[in-house]
Amino acid sequence: EMRLEAFLASGESVVSWESRPKLGLLGVPPILDDLIATFERMGAHIAYLEVPQQFAMIGNAENLAQQYARYTYPYGMNYRLREIVREMRRRGLVGLVHYVQSFCHRQIEDIVLREKVDIPVLTIEADEPASVGENLRIRIEAFLEMLGT
């Protein structure tokens, strides 16, 4: 009984997801294995994941071809922005993390993204599987501080 009470009391200090700043993760699938966990350990909540949502086949499509035609991710940023902005507003996002792969054409889209959205954007670039390093951890921390977390 004492262990149960201690366990229940420990939950009182847990910060709810609702009170954390909500971010969106856009771009190519991250090759950094602890990227989302790093943001969450630092007090943020990744509330929108562009790529997994695109490929989850959510919604009613009459057939597979129609479902694939709904995907925006394979296209350029101007085409994707309508969906991104809608999700930004619907989810109450306060910042975006734009993950790009080194030497990939998607880096160019970062310019368009920054011009078209009205919330802060942190661009992260990587080129090989790894964990979040100290330099990136400091950039993430500064981004979250700028957002007021």
mmCIF file of N, CA and C in Angstrom:
data_model
loop_
_atom_site.group_PDB
_atom_site.id
_atom_site.type_symbol
_atom_site.label_atom_id
_atom_site.label_comp_id
_atom_site.label_asym_id
_atom_site.label_seq_id
_atom_site.Cartn_x
_atom_site.Cartn_y
_atom_site.Cartn_z
ATOM 1 N N GLU A 1 0.818 -1.187 0.000
ATOM 2 C CA GLU A 1 0.000 0.000 0.000
ATOM 3 C C GLU A 1 0.872 1.264 0.000
ATOM 4 N N MET A 2 1.974 1.238 0.753
ATOM 5 C CA MET A 2 2.865 2.402 0.791
ATOM 6 C C MET A 2 3.524 2.617 -0.567
ATOM 7 N N ARG A 3 3.881 1.517 -1.248
ATOM 8 C CA ARG A 3 4.489 1.650 -2.572
ATOM 9 C C ARG A 3 3.496 2.250 -3.559
ATOM 10 N N LEU A 4 2.249 1.829 -3.457
ATOM 11 C CA LEU A 4 1.213 2.372 -4.329
ATOM 12 C C LEU A 4 1.030 3.869 -4.080
ATOM 13 N N GLU A 5 0.980 4.273 -2.829
ATOM 14 C CA GLU A 5 0.827 5.690 -2.500
ATOM 15 C C GLU A 5 2.018 6.500 -3.002
ATOM 16 N N ALA A 6 3.217 5.947 -2.870
ATOM 17 C CA ALA A 6 4.418 6.638 -3.362
ATOM 18 C C ALA A 6 4.373 6.770 -4.877
ATOM 19 N N PHE A 7 3.944 5.716 -5.535
ATOM 20 C CA PHE A 7 3.838 5.751 -6.998
ATOM 21 C C PHE A 7 2.821 6.800 -7.441
ATOM 22 N N LEU A 8 1.663 6.806 -6.830
ATOM 23 C CA LEU A 8 0.631 7.782 -7.182
ATOM 24 C C LEU A 8 1.085 9.203 -6.891
ATOM 25 N N ALA A 9 1.786 9.403 -5.800
ATOM 26 C CA ALA A 9 2.297 10.734 -5.454
ATOM 27 C C ALA A 9 3.346 11.198 -6.456
ATOM 28 N N SER A 10 4.116 10.269 -7.011
ATOM 29 C CA SER A 10 5.152 10.649 -7.977
ATOM 30 C C SER A 10 4.546 11.234 -9.240
ATOM 31 N N GLY A 11 3.328 10.850 -9.563
ATOM 32 C CA GLY A 11 2.662 11.375 -10.747
ATOM 33 C C GLY A 11 2.215 12.814 -10.608
ATOM 34 N N GLU A 12 2.155 13.315 -9.396
ATOM 35 C CA GLU A 12 1.723 14.691 -9.178
ATOM 36 C C GLU A 12 2.715 15.693 -9.749
ATOM 37 N N SER A 13 3.974 15.306 -9.863
ATOM 38 C CA SER A 13 4.987 16.233 -10.362
ATOM 39 C C SER A 13 5.194 16.128 -11.870
ATOM 40 N N VAL A 14 4.491 15.238 -12.523
ATOM 41 C CA VAL A 14 4.631 15.065 -13.965
ATOM 42 C C VAL A 14 3.939 16.223 -14.680
ATOM 43 N N VAL A 15 4.646 16.816 -15.634
ATOM 44 C CA VAL A 15 4.078 17.907 -16.413
ATOM 45 C C VAL A 15 3.198 17.302 -17.500
ATOM 46 N N SER A 16 1.971 17.763 -17.592
ATOM 47 C CA SER A 16 1.052 17.196 -18.585
ATOM 48 C C SER A 16 1.465 17.620 -19.990
ATOM 49 N N TRP A 17 1.085 16.804 -20.954
ATOM 50 C CA TRP A 17 1.381 17.123 -22.356
ATOM 51 C C TRP A 17 0.707 18.420 -22.761
ATOM 52 N N GLU A 18 -0.442 18.683 -22.200
ATOM 53 C CA GLU A 18 -1.203 19.877 -22.573
ATOM 54 C C GLU A 18 -0.473 21.168 -22.225
ATOM 55 N N SER A 19 0.344 21.157 -21.182
ATOM 56 C CA SER A 19 1.028 22.376 -20.758
ATOM 57 C C SER A 19 2.371 22.577 -21.459
ATOM 58 N N ARG A 20 2.818 21.603 -22.217
ATOM 59 C CA ARG A 20 4.099 21.722 -22.922
ATOM 60 C C ARG A 20 3.908 22.462 -24.247
ATOM 61 N N PRO A 21 4.935 23.190 -24.702
ATOM 62 C CA PRO A 21 4.818 23.842 -26.012
ATOM 63 C C PRO A 21 4.726 22.782 -27.108
ATOM 64 N N LYS A 22 3.786 22.981 -28.020
ATOM 65 C CA LYS A 22 3.549 22.012 -29.088
ATOM 66 C C LYS A 22 4.333 22.407 -30.332
ATOM 67 N N LEU A 23 5.089 21.441 -30.844
ATOM 68 C CA LEU A 23 5.902 21.651 -32.033
ATOM 69 C C LEU A 23 5.479 20.693 -33.133
ATOM 70 N N GLY A 24 5.815 21.057 -34.358
ATOM 71 C CA GLY A 24 5.613 20.177 -35.495
ATOM 72 C C GLY A 24 6.959 19.768 -36.054
ATOM 73 N N LEU A 25 7.080 18.521 -36.477
ATOM 74 C CA LEU A 25 8.309 18.009 -37.091
ATOM 75 C C LEU A 25 8.022 17.748 -38.562
ATOM 76 N N LEU A 26 8.705 18.496 -39.419
ATOM 77 C CA LEU A 26 8.500 18.421 -40.862
ATOM 78 C C LEU A 26 9.748 17.898 -41.545
ATOM 79 N N GLY A 27 9.586 17.486 -42.795
ATOM 80 C CA GLY A 27 10.725 17.125 -43.620
ATOM 81 C C GLY A 27 10.941 15.637 -43.734
ATOM 82 N N VAL A 28 12.144 15.298 -44.174
ATOM 83 C CA VAL A 28 12.470 13.889 -44.383
ATOM 84 C C VAL A 28 12.450 13.155 -43.046
ATOM 85 N N PRO A 29 12.204 11.846 -43.062
ATOM 86 C CA PRO A 29 12.219 11.097 -41.797
ATOM 87 C C PRO A 29 13.572 11.250 -41.099
ATOM 88 N N PRO A 30 13.575 11.611 -39.824
ATOM 89 C CA PRO A 30 14.833 11.866 -39.105
ATOM 90 C C PRO A 30 15.730 10.638 -39.015
ATOM 91 N N ILE A 31 17.009 10.873 -39.233
ATOM 92 C CA ILE A 31 17.999 9.809 -39.117
ATOM 93 C C ILE A 31 18.660 9.840 -37.733
ATOM 94 N N LEU A 32 18.330 10.863 -36.943
ATOM 95 C CA LEU A 32 18.824 10.973 -35.570
ATOM 96 C C LEU A 32 17.876 10.186 -34.671
ATOM 97 N N ASP A 33 18.368 9.122 -34.085
ATOM 98 C CA ASP A 33 17.493 8.163 -33.405
ATOM 99 C C ASP A 33 16.820 8.681 -32.138
ATOM 100 N N ASP A 34 17.312 9.754 -31.569
ATOM 101 C CA ASP A 34 16.713 10.259 -30.330
ATOM 102 C C ASP A 34 16.219 11.704 -30.457
ATOM 103 N N LEU A 35 15.928 12.127 -31.662
ATOM 104 C CA LEU A 35 15.536 13.520 -31.887
ATOM 105 C C LEU A 35 14.248 13.879 -31.143
ATOM 106 N N ILE A 36 13.206 13.105 -31.333
ATOM 107 C CA ILE A 36 11.933 13.405 -30.673
ATOM 108 C C ILE A 36 12.077 13.284 -29.160
ATOM 109 N N ALA A 37 12.748 12.248 -28.709
ATOM 110 C CA ALA A 37 12.950 12.053 -27.265
ATOM 111 C C ALA A 37 13.721 13.223 -26.657
ATOM 112 N N THR A 38 14.672 13.781 -27.398
ATOM 113 C CA THR A 38 15.442 14.919 -26.898
ATOM 114 C C THR A 38 14.533 16.126 -26.685
ATOM 115 N N PHE A 39 13.687 16.426 -27.657
ATOM 116 C CA PHE A 39 12.746 17.536 -27.498
ATOM 117 C C PHE A 39 11.839 17.307 -26.298
ATOM 118 N N GLU A 40 11.354 16.083 -26.152
ATOM 119 C CA GLU A 40 10.422 15.800 -25.063
ATOM 120 C C GLU A 40 11.108 15.837 -23.701
ATOM 121 N N ARG A 41 12.364 15.390 -23.630
ATOM 122 C CA ARG A 41 13.112 15.494 -22.367
ATOM 123 C C ARG A 41 13.336 16.951 -21.984
ATOM 124 N N MET A 42 13.415 17.823 -22.985
ATOM 125 C CA MET A 42 13.658 19.242 -22.727
ATOM 126 C C MET A 42 12.356 20.014 -22.502
ATOM 127 N N GLY A 43 11.239 19.327 -22.453
ATOM 128 C CA GLY A 43 9.986 19.965 -22.081
ATOM 129 C C GLY A 43 9.027 20.299 -23.203
ATOM 130 N N ALA A 44 9.332 19.920 -24.431
ATOM 131 C CA ALA A 44 8.435 20.195 -25.555
ATOM 132 C C ALA A 44 7.611 18.955 -25.880
ATOM 133 N N HIS A 45 6.606 19.152 -26.704
ATOM 134 C CA HIS A 45 5.777 18.034 -27.168
ATOM 135 C C HIS A 45 5.692 18.109 -28.688
ATOM 136 N N ILE A 46 6.168 17.076 -29.370
ATOM 137 C CA ILE A 46 6.051 17.014 -30.825
ATOM 138 C C ILE A 46 4.618 16.564 -31.117
ATOM 139 N N ALA A 47 3.763 17.529 -31.450
ATOM 140 C CA ALA A 47 2.332 17.261 -31.615
ATOM 141 C C ALA A 47 1.939 16.994 -33.061
ATOM 142 N N TYR A 48 2.853 17.220 -33.998
ATOM 143 C CA TYR A 48 2.554 16.979 -35.410
ATOM 144 C C TYR A 48 3.793 16.400 -36.068
ATOM 145 N N LEU A 49 3.645 15.230 -36.631
ATOM 146 C CA LEU A 49 4.714 14.566 -37.377
ATOM 147 C C LEU A 49 4.245 14.453 -38.822
ATOM 148 N N GLU A 50 4.807 15.268 -39.695
ATOM 149 C CA GLU A 50 4.320 15.347 -41.070
ATOM 150 C C GLU A 50 4.367 14.008 -41.798
ATOM 151 N N VAL A 51 5.502 13.358 -41.817
ATOM 152 C CA VAL A 51 5.650 12.142 -42.626
ATOM 153 C C VAL A 51 4.787 10.992 -42.120
ATOM 154 N N PRO A 52 4.830 10.641 -40.831
ATOM 155 C CA PRO A 52 3.960 9.549 -40.384
ATOM 156 C C PRO A 52 2.477 9.829 -40.628
ATOM 157 N N GLN A 53 2.053 11.079 -40.452
ATOM 158 C CA GLN A 53 0.647 11.380 -40.694
ATOM 159 C C GLN A 53 0.316 11.182 -42.167
ATOM 160 N N GLN A 54 1.215 11.604 -43.034
ATOM 161 C CA GLN A 54 0.966 11.465 -44.462
ATOM 162 C C GLN A 54 0.785 10.000 -44.875
ATOM 163 N N PHE A 55 1.563 9.126 -44.300
ATOM 164 C CA PHE A 55 1.551 7.734 -44.737
ATOM 165 C C PHE A 55 0.686 6.824 -43.863
ATOM 166 N N ALA A 56 -0.068 7.401 -42.930
ATOM 167 C CA ALA A 56 -0.923 6.595 -42.054
ATOM 168 C C ALA A 56 -2.232 6.187 -42.719
ATOM 169 N N MET A 57 -2.520 6.741 -43.866
ATOM 170 C CA MET A 57 -3.752 6.445 -44.608
ATOM 171 C C MET A 57 -4.996 6.723 -43.767
ATOM 172 N N ILE A 58 -4.987 7.891 -43.136
ATOM 173 C CA ILE A 58 -6.129 8.331 -42.336
ATOM 174 C C ILE A 58 -7.187 8.900 -43.278
ATOM 175 N N GLY A 59 -8.413 8.648 -42.998
ATOM 176 C CA GLY A 59 -9.500 9.173 -43.815
ATOM 177 C C GLY A 59 -10.083 8.100 -44.714
ATOM 178 N N ASN A 60 -11.210 8.430 -45.265
ATOM 179 C CA ASN A 60 -11.906 7.472 -46.122
ATOM 180 C C ASN A 60 -11.597 7.748 -47.581
ATOM 181 N N ALA A 61 -10.878 6.856 -48.186
ATOM 182 C CA ALA A 61 -10.610 6.935 -49.616
ATOM 183 C C ALA A 61 -11.339 5.777 -50.289
ATOM 184 N N GLU A 62 -11.797 6.022 -51.492
ATOM 185 C CA GLU A 62 -12.517 4.969 -52.203
ATOM 186 C C GLU A 62 -11.601 3.831 -52.628
ATOM 187 N N ASN A 63 -10.326 4.161 -52.862
ATOM 188 C CA ASN A 63 -9.380 3.128 -53.280
ATOM 189 C C ASN A 63 -7.959 3.584 -52.953
ATOM 190 N N LEU A 64 -7.028 2.695 -53.156
ATOM 191 C CA LEU A 64 -5.631 2.978 -52.823
ATOM 192 C C LEU A 64 -5.060 4.112 -53.673
ATOM 193 N N ALA A 65 -5.433 4.170 -54.934
ATOM 194 C CA ALA A 65 -4.934 5.235 -55.810
ATOM 195 C C ALA A 65 -5.377 6.603 -55.294
ATOM 196 N N GLN A 66 -6.612 6.694 -54.850
ATOM 197 C CA GLN A 66 -7.109 7.956 -54.301
ATOM 198 C C GLN A 66 -6.354 8.330 -53.026
ATOM 199 N N GLN A 67 -6.068 7.331 -52.200
ATOM 200 C CA GLN A 67 -5.326 7.587 -50.966
ATOM 201 C C GLN A 67 -3.934 8.132 -51.280
ATOM 202 N N TYR A 68 -3.232 7.517 -52.224
ATOM 203 C CA TYR A 68 -1.904 7.998 -52.598
ATOM 204 C C TYR A 68 -1.969 9.395 -53.207
ATOM 205 N N ALA A 69 -3.031 9.688 -53.917
ATOM 206 C CA ALA A 69 -3.167 11.010 -54.529
ATOM 207 C C ALA A 69 -3.324 12.108 -53.477
ATOM 208 N N ARG A 70 -3.744 11.752 -52.274
ATOM 209 C CA ARG A 70 -3.905 12.729 -51.189
ATOM 210 C C ARG A 70 -2.584 13.123 -50.537
ATOM 211 N N TYR A 71 -1.551 12.338 -50.702
ATOM 212 C CA TYR A 71 -0.271 12.643 -50.062
ATOM 213 C C TYR A 71 0.272 13.958 -50.580
ATOM 214 N N THR A 72 0.756 14.792 -49.679
ATOM 215 C CA THR A 72 1.393 16.041 -50.091
ATOM 216 C C THR A 72 2.909 15.959 -49.956
ATOM 217 N N TYR A 73 3.396 15.056 -49.113
ATOM 218 C CA TYR A 73 4.828 15.013 -48.813
ATOM 219 C C TYR A 73 5.733 14.869 -50.043
ATOM 220 N N PRO A 74 5.398 14.057 -51.036
ATOM 221 C CA PRO A 74 6.335 13.897 -52.162
ATOM 222 C C PRO A 74 6.515 15.153 -53.006
ATOM 223 N N TYR A 75 5.693 16.162 -52.789
ATOM 224 C CA TYR A 75 5.726 17.350 -53.623
ATOM 225 C C TYR A 75 6.505 18.474 -52.949
ATOM 226 N N GLY A 76 6.633 19.584 -53.638
ATOM 227 C CA GLY A 76 7.384 20.716 -53.124
ATOM 228 C C GLY A 76 6.699 21.399 -51.948
ATOM 229 N N MET A 77 7.437 22.284 -51.306
ATOM 230 C CA MET A 77 6.950 22.952 -50.104
ATOM 231 C C MET A 77 5.699 23.780 -50.361
ATOM 232 N N ASN A 78 5.633 24.478 -51.480
ATOM 233 C CA ASN A 78 4.437 25.283 -51.744
ATOM 234 C C ASN A 78 3.180 24.424 -51.730
ATOM 235 N N TYR A 79 3.254 23.228 -52.265
ATOM 236 C CA TYR A 79 2.112 22.317 -52.287
ATOM 237 C C TYR A 79 1.811 21.785 -50.886
ATOM 238 N N ARG A 80 2.853 21.493 -50.128
ATOM 239 C CA ARG A 80 2.695 20.918 -48.784
ATOM 240 C C ARG A 80 2.213 21.935 -47.760
ATOM 241 N N LEU A 81 2.475 23.207 -48.008
ATOM 242 C CA LEU A 81 2.182 24.238 -47.008
ATOM 243 C C LEU A 81 0.716 24.321 -46.603
ATOM 244 N N ARG A 82 -0.187 24.082 -47.522
ATOM 245 C CA ARG A 82 -1.611 24.155 -47.179
ATOM 246 C C ARG A 82 -1.932 23.192 -46.033
ATOM 247 N N GLU A 83 -1.431 21.967 -46.140
ATOM 248 C CA GLU A 83 -1.652 20.955 -45.097
ATOM 249 C C GLU A 83 -0.899 21.323 -43.813
ATOM 250 N N ILE A 84 0.338 21.773 -43.953
ATOM 251 C CA ILE A 84 1.154 22.124 -42.783
ATOM 252 C C ILE A 84 0.509 23.260 -41.994
ATOM 253 N N VAL A 85 0.090 24.315 -42.678
ATOM 254 C CA VAL A 85 -0.522 25.463 -41.997
ATOM 255 C C VAL A 85 -1.839 25.048 -41.341
ATOM 256 N N ARG A 86 -2.621 24.228 -42.019
ATOM 257 C CA ARG A 86 -3.877 23.753 -41.419
ATOM 258 C C ARG A 86 -3.599 23.006 -40.111
ATOM 259 N N GLU A 87 -2.589 22.121 -40.127
ATOM 260 C CA GLU A 87 -2.246 21.359 -38.923
ATOM 261 C C GLU A 87 -1.637 22.253 -37.841
ATOM 262 N N MET A 88 -0.867 23.268 -38.250
ATOM 263 C CA MET A 88 -0.315 24.229 -37.283
ATOM 264 C C MET A 88 -1.440 24.859 -36.477
ATOM 265 N N ARG A 89 -2.444 25.308 -37.175
ATOM 266 C CA ARG A 89 -3.557 25.996 -36.516
ATOM 267 C C ARG A 89 -4.419 25.027 -35.719
ATOM 268 N N ARG A 90 -4.718 23.890 -36.306
ATOM 269 C CA ARG A 90 -5.585 22.912 -35.648
ATOM 270 C C ARG A 90 -4.981 22.399 -34.350
ATOM 271 N N ARG A 91 -3.664 22.226 -34.345
ATOM 272 C CA ARG A 91 -2.986 21.655 -33.180
ATOM 273 C C ARG A 91 -2.407 22.706 -32.234
ATOM 274 N N GLY A 92 -2.469 23.967 -32.605
ATOM 275 C CA GLY A 92 -1.939 25.025 -31.743
ATOM 276 C C GLY A 92 -0.422 24.996 -31.631
ATOM 277 N N LEU A 93 0.258 24.734 -32.746
ATOM 278 C CA LEU A 93 1.720 24.658 -32.720
ATOM 279 C C LEU A 93 2.325 26.038 -32.506
ATOM 280 N N VAL A 94 3.404 26.083 -31.722
ATOM 281 C CA VAL A 94 4.097 27.350 -31.466
ATOM 282 C C VAL A 94 5.454 27.405 -32.155
ATOM 283 N N GLY A 95 5.885 26.306 -32.742
ATOM 284 C CA GLY A 95 7.158 26.252 -33.448
ATOM 285 C C GLY A 95 7.211 25.032 -34.349
ATOM 286 N N LEU A 96 8.091 25.109 -35.356
ATOM 287 C CA LEU A 96 8.290 23.995 -36.276
ATOM 288 C C LEU A 96 9.751 23.580 -36.274
ATOM 289 N N VAL A 97 9.975 22.294 -36.384
ATOM 290 C CA VAL A 97 11.312 21.744 -36.560
ATOM 291 C C VAL A 97 11.342 21.188 -37.974
ATOM 292 N N HIS A 98 12.204 21.758 -38.811
ATOM 293 C CA HIS A 98 12.304 21.309 -40.196
ATOM 294 C C HIS A 98 13.570 20.478 -40.328
ATOM 295 N N TYR A 99 13.377 19.188 -40.465
ATOM 296 C CA TYR A 99 14.505 18.262 -40.556
ATOM 297 C C TYR A 99 14.841 18.056 -42.024
ATOM 298 N N VAL A 100 16.086 18.335 -42.385
ATOM 299 C CA VAL A 100 16.546 18.148 -43.763
ATOM 300 C C VAL A 100 17.786 17.268 -43.765
ATOM 301 N N GLN A 101 17.953 16.560 -44.842
ATOM 302 C CA GLN A 101 19.124 15.706 -44.998
ATOM 303 C C GLN A 101 20.215 16.508 -45.696
ATOM 304 N N SER A 102 21.449 16.318 -45.279
ATOM 305 C CA SER A 102 22.565 17.025 -45.901
ATOM 306 C C SER A 102 22.599 16.740 -47.398
ATOM 307 N N PHE A 103 22.878 17.762 -48.159
ATOM 308 C CA PHE A 103 23.031 17.666 -49.610
ATOM 309 C C PHE A 103 21.758 17.185 -50.306
ATOM 310 N N CYS A 104 20.613 17.531 -49.761
ATOM 311 C CA CYS A 104 19.328 17.119 -50.338
ATOM 312 C C CYS A 104 18.604 18.358 -50.854
ATOM 313 N N HIS A 105 17.883 18.215 -51.950
ATOM 314 C CA HIS A 105 17.157 19.351 -52.523
ATOM 315 C C HIS A 105 16.121 19.927 -51.562
ATOM 316 N N ARG A 106 15.716 19.174 -50.575
ATOM 317 C CA ARG A 106 14.698 19.647 -49.634
ATOM 318 C C ARG A 106 15.208 20.829 -48.795
ATOM 319 N N GLN A 107 16.515 21.045 -48.746
ATOM 320 C CA GLN A 107 17.042 22.195 -47.999
ATOM 321 C C GLN A 107 16.538 23.507 -48.587
ATOM 322 N N ILE A 108 16.372 23.534 -49.887
ATOM 323 C CA ILE A 108 15.886 24.741 -50.552
ATOM 324 C C ILE A 108 14.490 25.092 -50.046
ATOM 325 N N GLU A 109 13.720 24.081 -49.709
ATOM 326 C CA GLU A 109 12.356 24.305 -49.243
ATOM 327 C C GLU A 109 12.312 25.041 -47.906
ATOM 328 N N ASP A 110 13.411 25.028 -47.184
ATOM 329 C CA ASP A 110 13.467 25.721 -45.902
ATOM 330 C C ASP A 110 13.223 27.217 -46.079
ATOM 331 N N ILE A 111 13.721 27.778 -47.157
ATOM 332 C CA ILE A 111 13.534 29.207 -47.436
ATOM 333 C C ILE A 111 12.050 29.507 -47.623
ATOM 334 N N VAL A 112 11.386 28.690 -48.417
ATOM 335 C CA VAL A 112 9.951 28.875 -48.672
ATOM 336 C C VAL A 112 9.163 28.724 -47.376
ATOM 337 N N LEU A 113 9.485 27.705 -46.597
ATOM 338 C CA LEU A 113 8.788 27.465 -45.335
ATOM 339 C C LEU A 113 8.876 28.684 -44.427
ATOM 340 N N ARG A 114 10.077 29.215 -44.257
ATOM 341 C CA ARG A 114 10.277 30.359 -43.361
ATOM 342 C C ARG A 114 9.526 31.606 -43.832
ATOM 343 N N GLU A 115 9.398 31.764 -45.144
ATOM 344 C CA GLU A 115 8.676 32.919 -45.683
ATOM 345 C C GLU A 115 7.167 32.801 -45.498
ATOM 346 N N LYS A 116 6.659 31.588 -45.427
ATOM 347 C CA LYS A 116 5.208 31.376 -45.472
ATOM 348 C C LYS A 116 4.544 31.091 -44.127
ATOM 349 N N VAL A 117 5.313 30.742 -43.105
ATOM 350 C CA VAL A 117 4.686 30.465 -41.807
ATOM 351 C C VAL A 117 4.977 31.608 -40.842
ATOM 352 N N ASP A 118 4.098 31.754 -39.866
ATOM 353 C CA ASP A 118 4.220 32.869 -38.924
ATOM 354 C C ASP A 118 4.655 32.425 -37.531
ATOM 355 N N ILE A 119 5.288 31.257 -37.451
ATOM 356 C CA ILE A 119 5.834 30.786 -36.174
ATOM 357 C C ILE A 119 7.306 30.445 -36.387
ATOM 358 N N PRO A 120 8.102 30.419 -35.310
ATOM 359 C CA PRO A 120 9.533 30.135 -35.439
ATOM 360 C C PRO A 120 9.815 28.740 -36.014
ATOM 361 N N VAL A 121 10.913 28.658 -36.763
ATOM 362 C CA VAL A 121 11.339 27.403 -37.388
ATOM 363 C C VAL A 121 12.783 27.122 -36.999
ATOM 364 N N LEU A 122 13.034 25.912 -36.534
ATOM 365 C CA LEU A 122 14.394 25.436 -36.279
ATOM 366 C C LEU A 122 14.708 24.410 -37.354
ATOM 367 N N THR A 123 15.757 24.666 -38.138
ATOM 368 C CA THR A 123 16.164 23.720 -39.170
ATOM 369 C C THR A 123 17.283 22.853 -38.631
ATOM 370 N N ILE A 124 17.101 21.556 -38.779
ATOM 371 C CA ILE A 124 18.089 20.578 -38.327
ATOM 372 C C ILE A 124 18.541 19.780 -39.539
ATOM 373 N N GLU A 125 19.841 19.616 -39.663
ATOM 374 C CA GLU A 125 20.417 18.895 -40.793
ATOM 375 C C GLU A 125 21.293 17.759 -40.283
ATOM 376 N N ALA A 126 21.169 16.621 -40.930
ATOM 377 C CA ALA A 126 22.030 15.482 -40.599
ATOM 378 C C ALA A 126 22.242 14.661 -41.864
ATOM 379 N N ASP A 127 23.305 13.858 -41.859
ATOM 380 C CA ASP A 127 23.588 13.069 -43.052
ATOM 381 C C ASP A 127 23.874 11.596 -42.787
ATOM 382 N N GLU A 128 23.925 11.201 -41.525
ATOM 383 C CA GLU A 128 24.173 9.791 -41.223
ATOM 384 C C GLU A 128 23.521 9.435 -39.888
ATOM 385 N N PRO A 129 23.212 8.154 -39.692
ATOM 386 C CA PRO A 129 22.583 7.746 -38.430
ATOM 387 C C PRO A 129 23.448 8.126 -37.232
ATOM 388 N N ALA A 130 22.810 8.704 -36.240
ATOM 389 C CA ALA A 130 23.525 9.126 -35.030
ATOM 390 C C ALA A 130 22.504 9.496 -33.968
ATOM 391 N N SER A 131 23.023 9.904 -32.833
ATOM 392 C CA SER A 131 22.206 10.471 -31.773
ATOM 393 C C SER A 131 22.405 11.979 -31.786
ATOM 394 N N VAL A 132 21.538 12.689 -31.100
ATOM 395 C CA VAL A 132 21.656 14.141 -31.010
ATOM 396 C C VAL A 132 22.937 14.480 -30.258
ATOM 397 N N GLY A 133 23.807 15.266 -30.888
ATOM 398 C CA GLY A 133 25.062 15.670 -30.266
ATOM 399 C C GLY A 133 24.892 16.930 -29.435
ATOM 400 N N GLU A 134 25.960 17.313 -28.750
ATOM 401 C CA GLU A 134 25.896 18.479 -27.856
ATOM 402 C C GLU A 134 25.607 19.778 -28.598
ATOM 403 N N ASN A 135 26.199 19.969 -29.784
ATOM 404 C CA ASN A 135 25.931 21.202 -30.532
ATOM 405 C C ASN A 135 24.450 21.337 -30.852
ATOM 406 N N LEU A 136 23.854 20.257 -31.325
ATOM 407 C CA LEU A 136 22.433 20.288 -31.650
ATOM 408 C C LEU A 136 21.589 20.415 -30.389
ATOM 409 N N ARG A 137 21.987 19.770 -29.323
ATOM 410 C CA ARG A 137 21.252 19.863 -28.061
ATOM 411 C C ARG A 137 21.195 21.330 -27.591
ATOM 412 N N ILE A 138 22.292 22.055 -27.753
ATOM 413 C CA ILE A 138 22.333 23.473 -27.368
ATOM 414 C C ILE A 138 21.416 24.296 -28.274
ATOM 415 N N ARG A 139 21.400 23.992 -29.576
ATOM 416 C CA ARG A 139 20.501 24.697 -30.501
ATOM 417 C C ARG A 139 19.040 24.453 -30.139
ATOM 418 N N ILE A 140 18.719 23.205 -29.794
ATOM 419 C CA ILE A 140 17.346 22.868 -29.395
ATOM 420 C C ILE A 140 16.973 23.623 -28.123
ATOM 421 N N GLU A 141 17.883 23.633 -27.164
ATOM 422 C CA GLU A 141 17.634 24.337 -25.904
ATOM 423 C C GLU A 141 17.387 25.825 -26.155
ATOM 424 N N ALA A 142 18.204 26.442 -27.014
ATOM 425 C CA ALA A 142 18.034 27.866 -27.329
ATOM 426 C C ALA A 142 16.697 28.113 -28.037
ATOM 427 N N PHE A 143 16.323 27.215 -28.934
ATOM 428 C CA PHE A 143 15.041 27.338 -29.639
ATOM 429 C C PHE A 143 13.881 27.285 -28.650
ATOM 430 N N LEU A 144 13.932 26.334 -27.741
ATOM 431 C CA LEU A 144 12.860 26.205 -26.751
ATOM 432 C C LEU A 144 12.821 27.407 -25.809
ATOM 433 N N GLU A 145 13.985 27.942 -25.445
ATOM 434 C CA GLU A 145 14.021 29.152 -24.609
ATOM 435 C C GLU A 145 13.397 30.330 -25.344
ATOM 436 N N MET A 146 13.686 30.434 -26.649
ATOM 437 C CA MET A 146 13.110 31.503 -27.455
ATOM 438 C C MET A 146 11.581 31.397 -27.481
ATOM 439 N N LEU A 147 11.076 30.164 -27.450
ATOM 440 C CA LEU A 147 9.626 29.952 -27.441
ATOM 441 C C LEU A 147 9.017 30.209 -26.065
ATOM 442 N N GLY A 148 9.878 30.412 -25.070
ATOM 443 C CA GLY A 148 9.393 30.722 -23.731
ATOM 444 C C GLY A 148 9.167 29.520 -22.849
ATOM 445 N N THR A 149 9.875 28.436 -23.111
ATOM 446 C CA THR A 149 9.698 27.245 -22.268
ATOM 447 C C THR A 149 10.703 27.234 -21.151
#
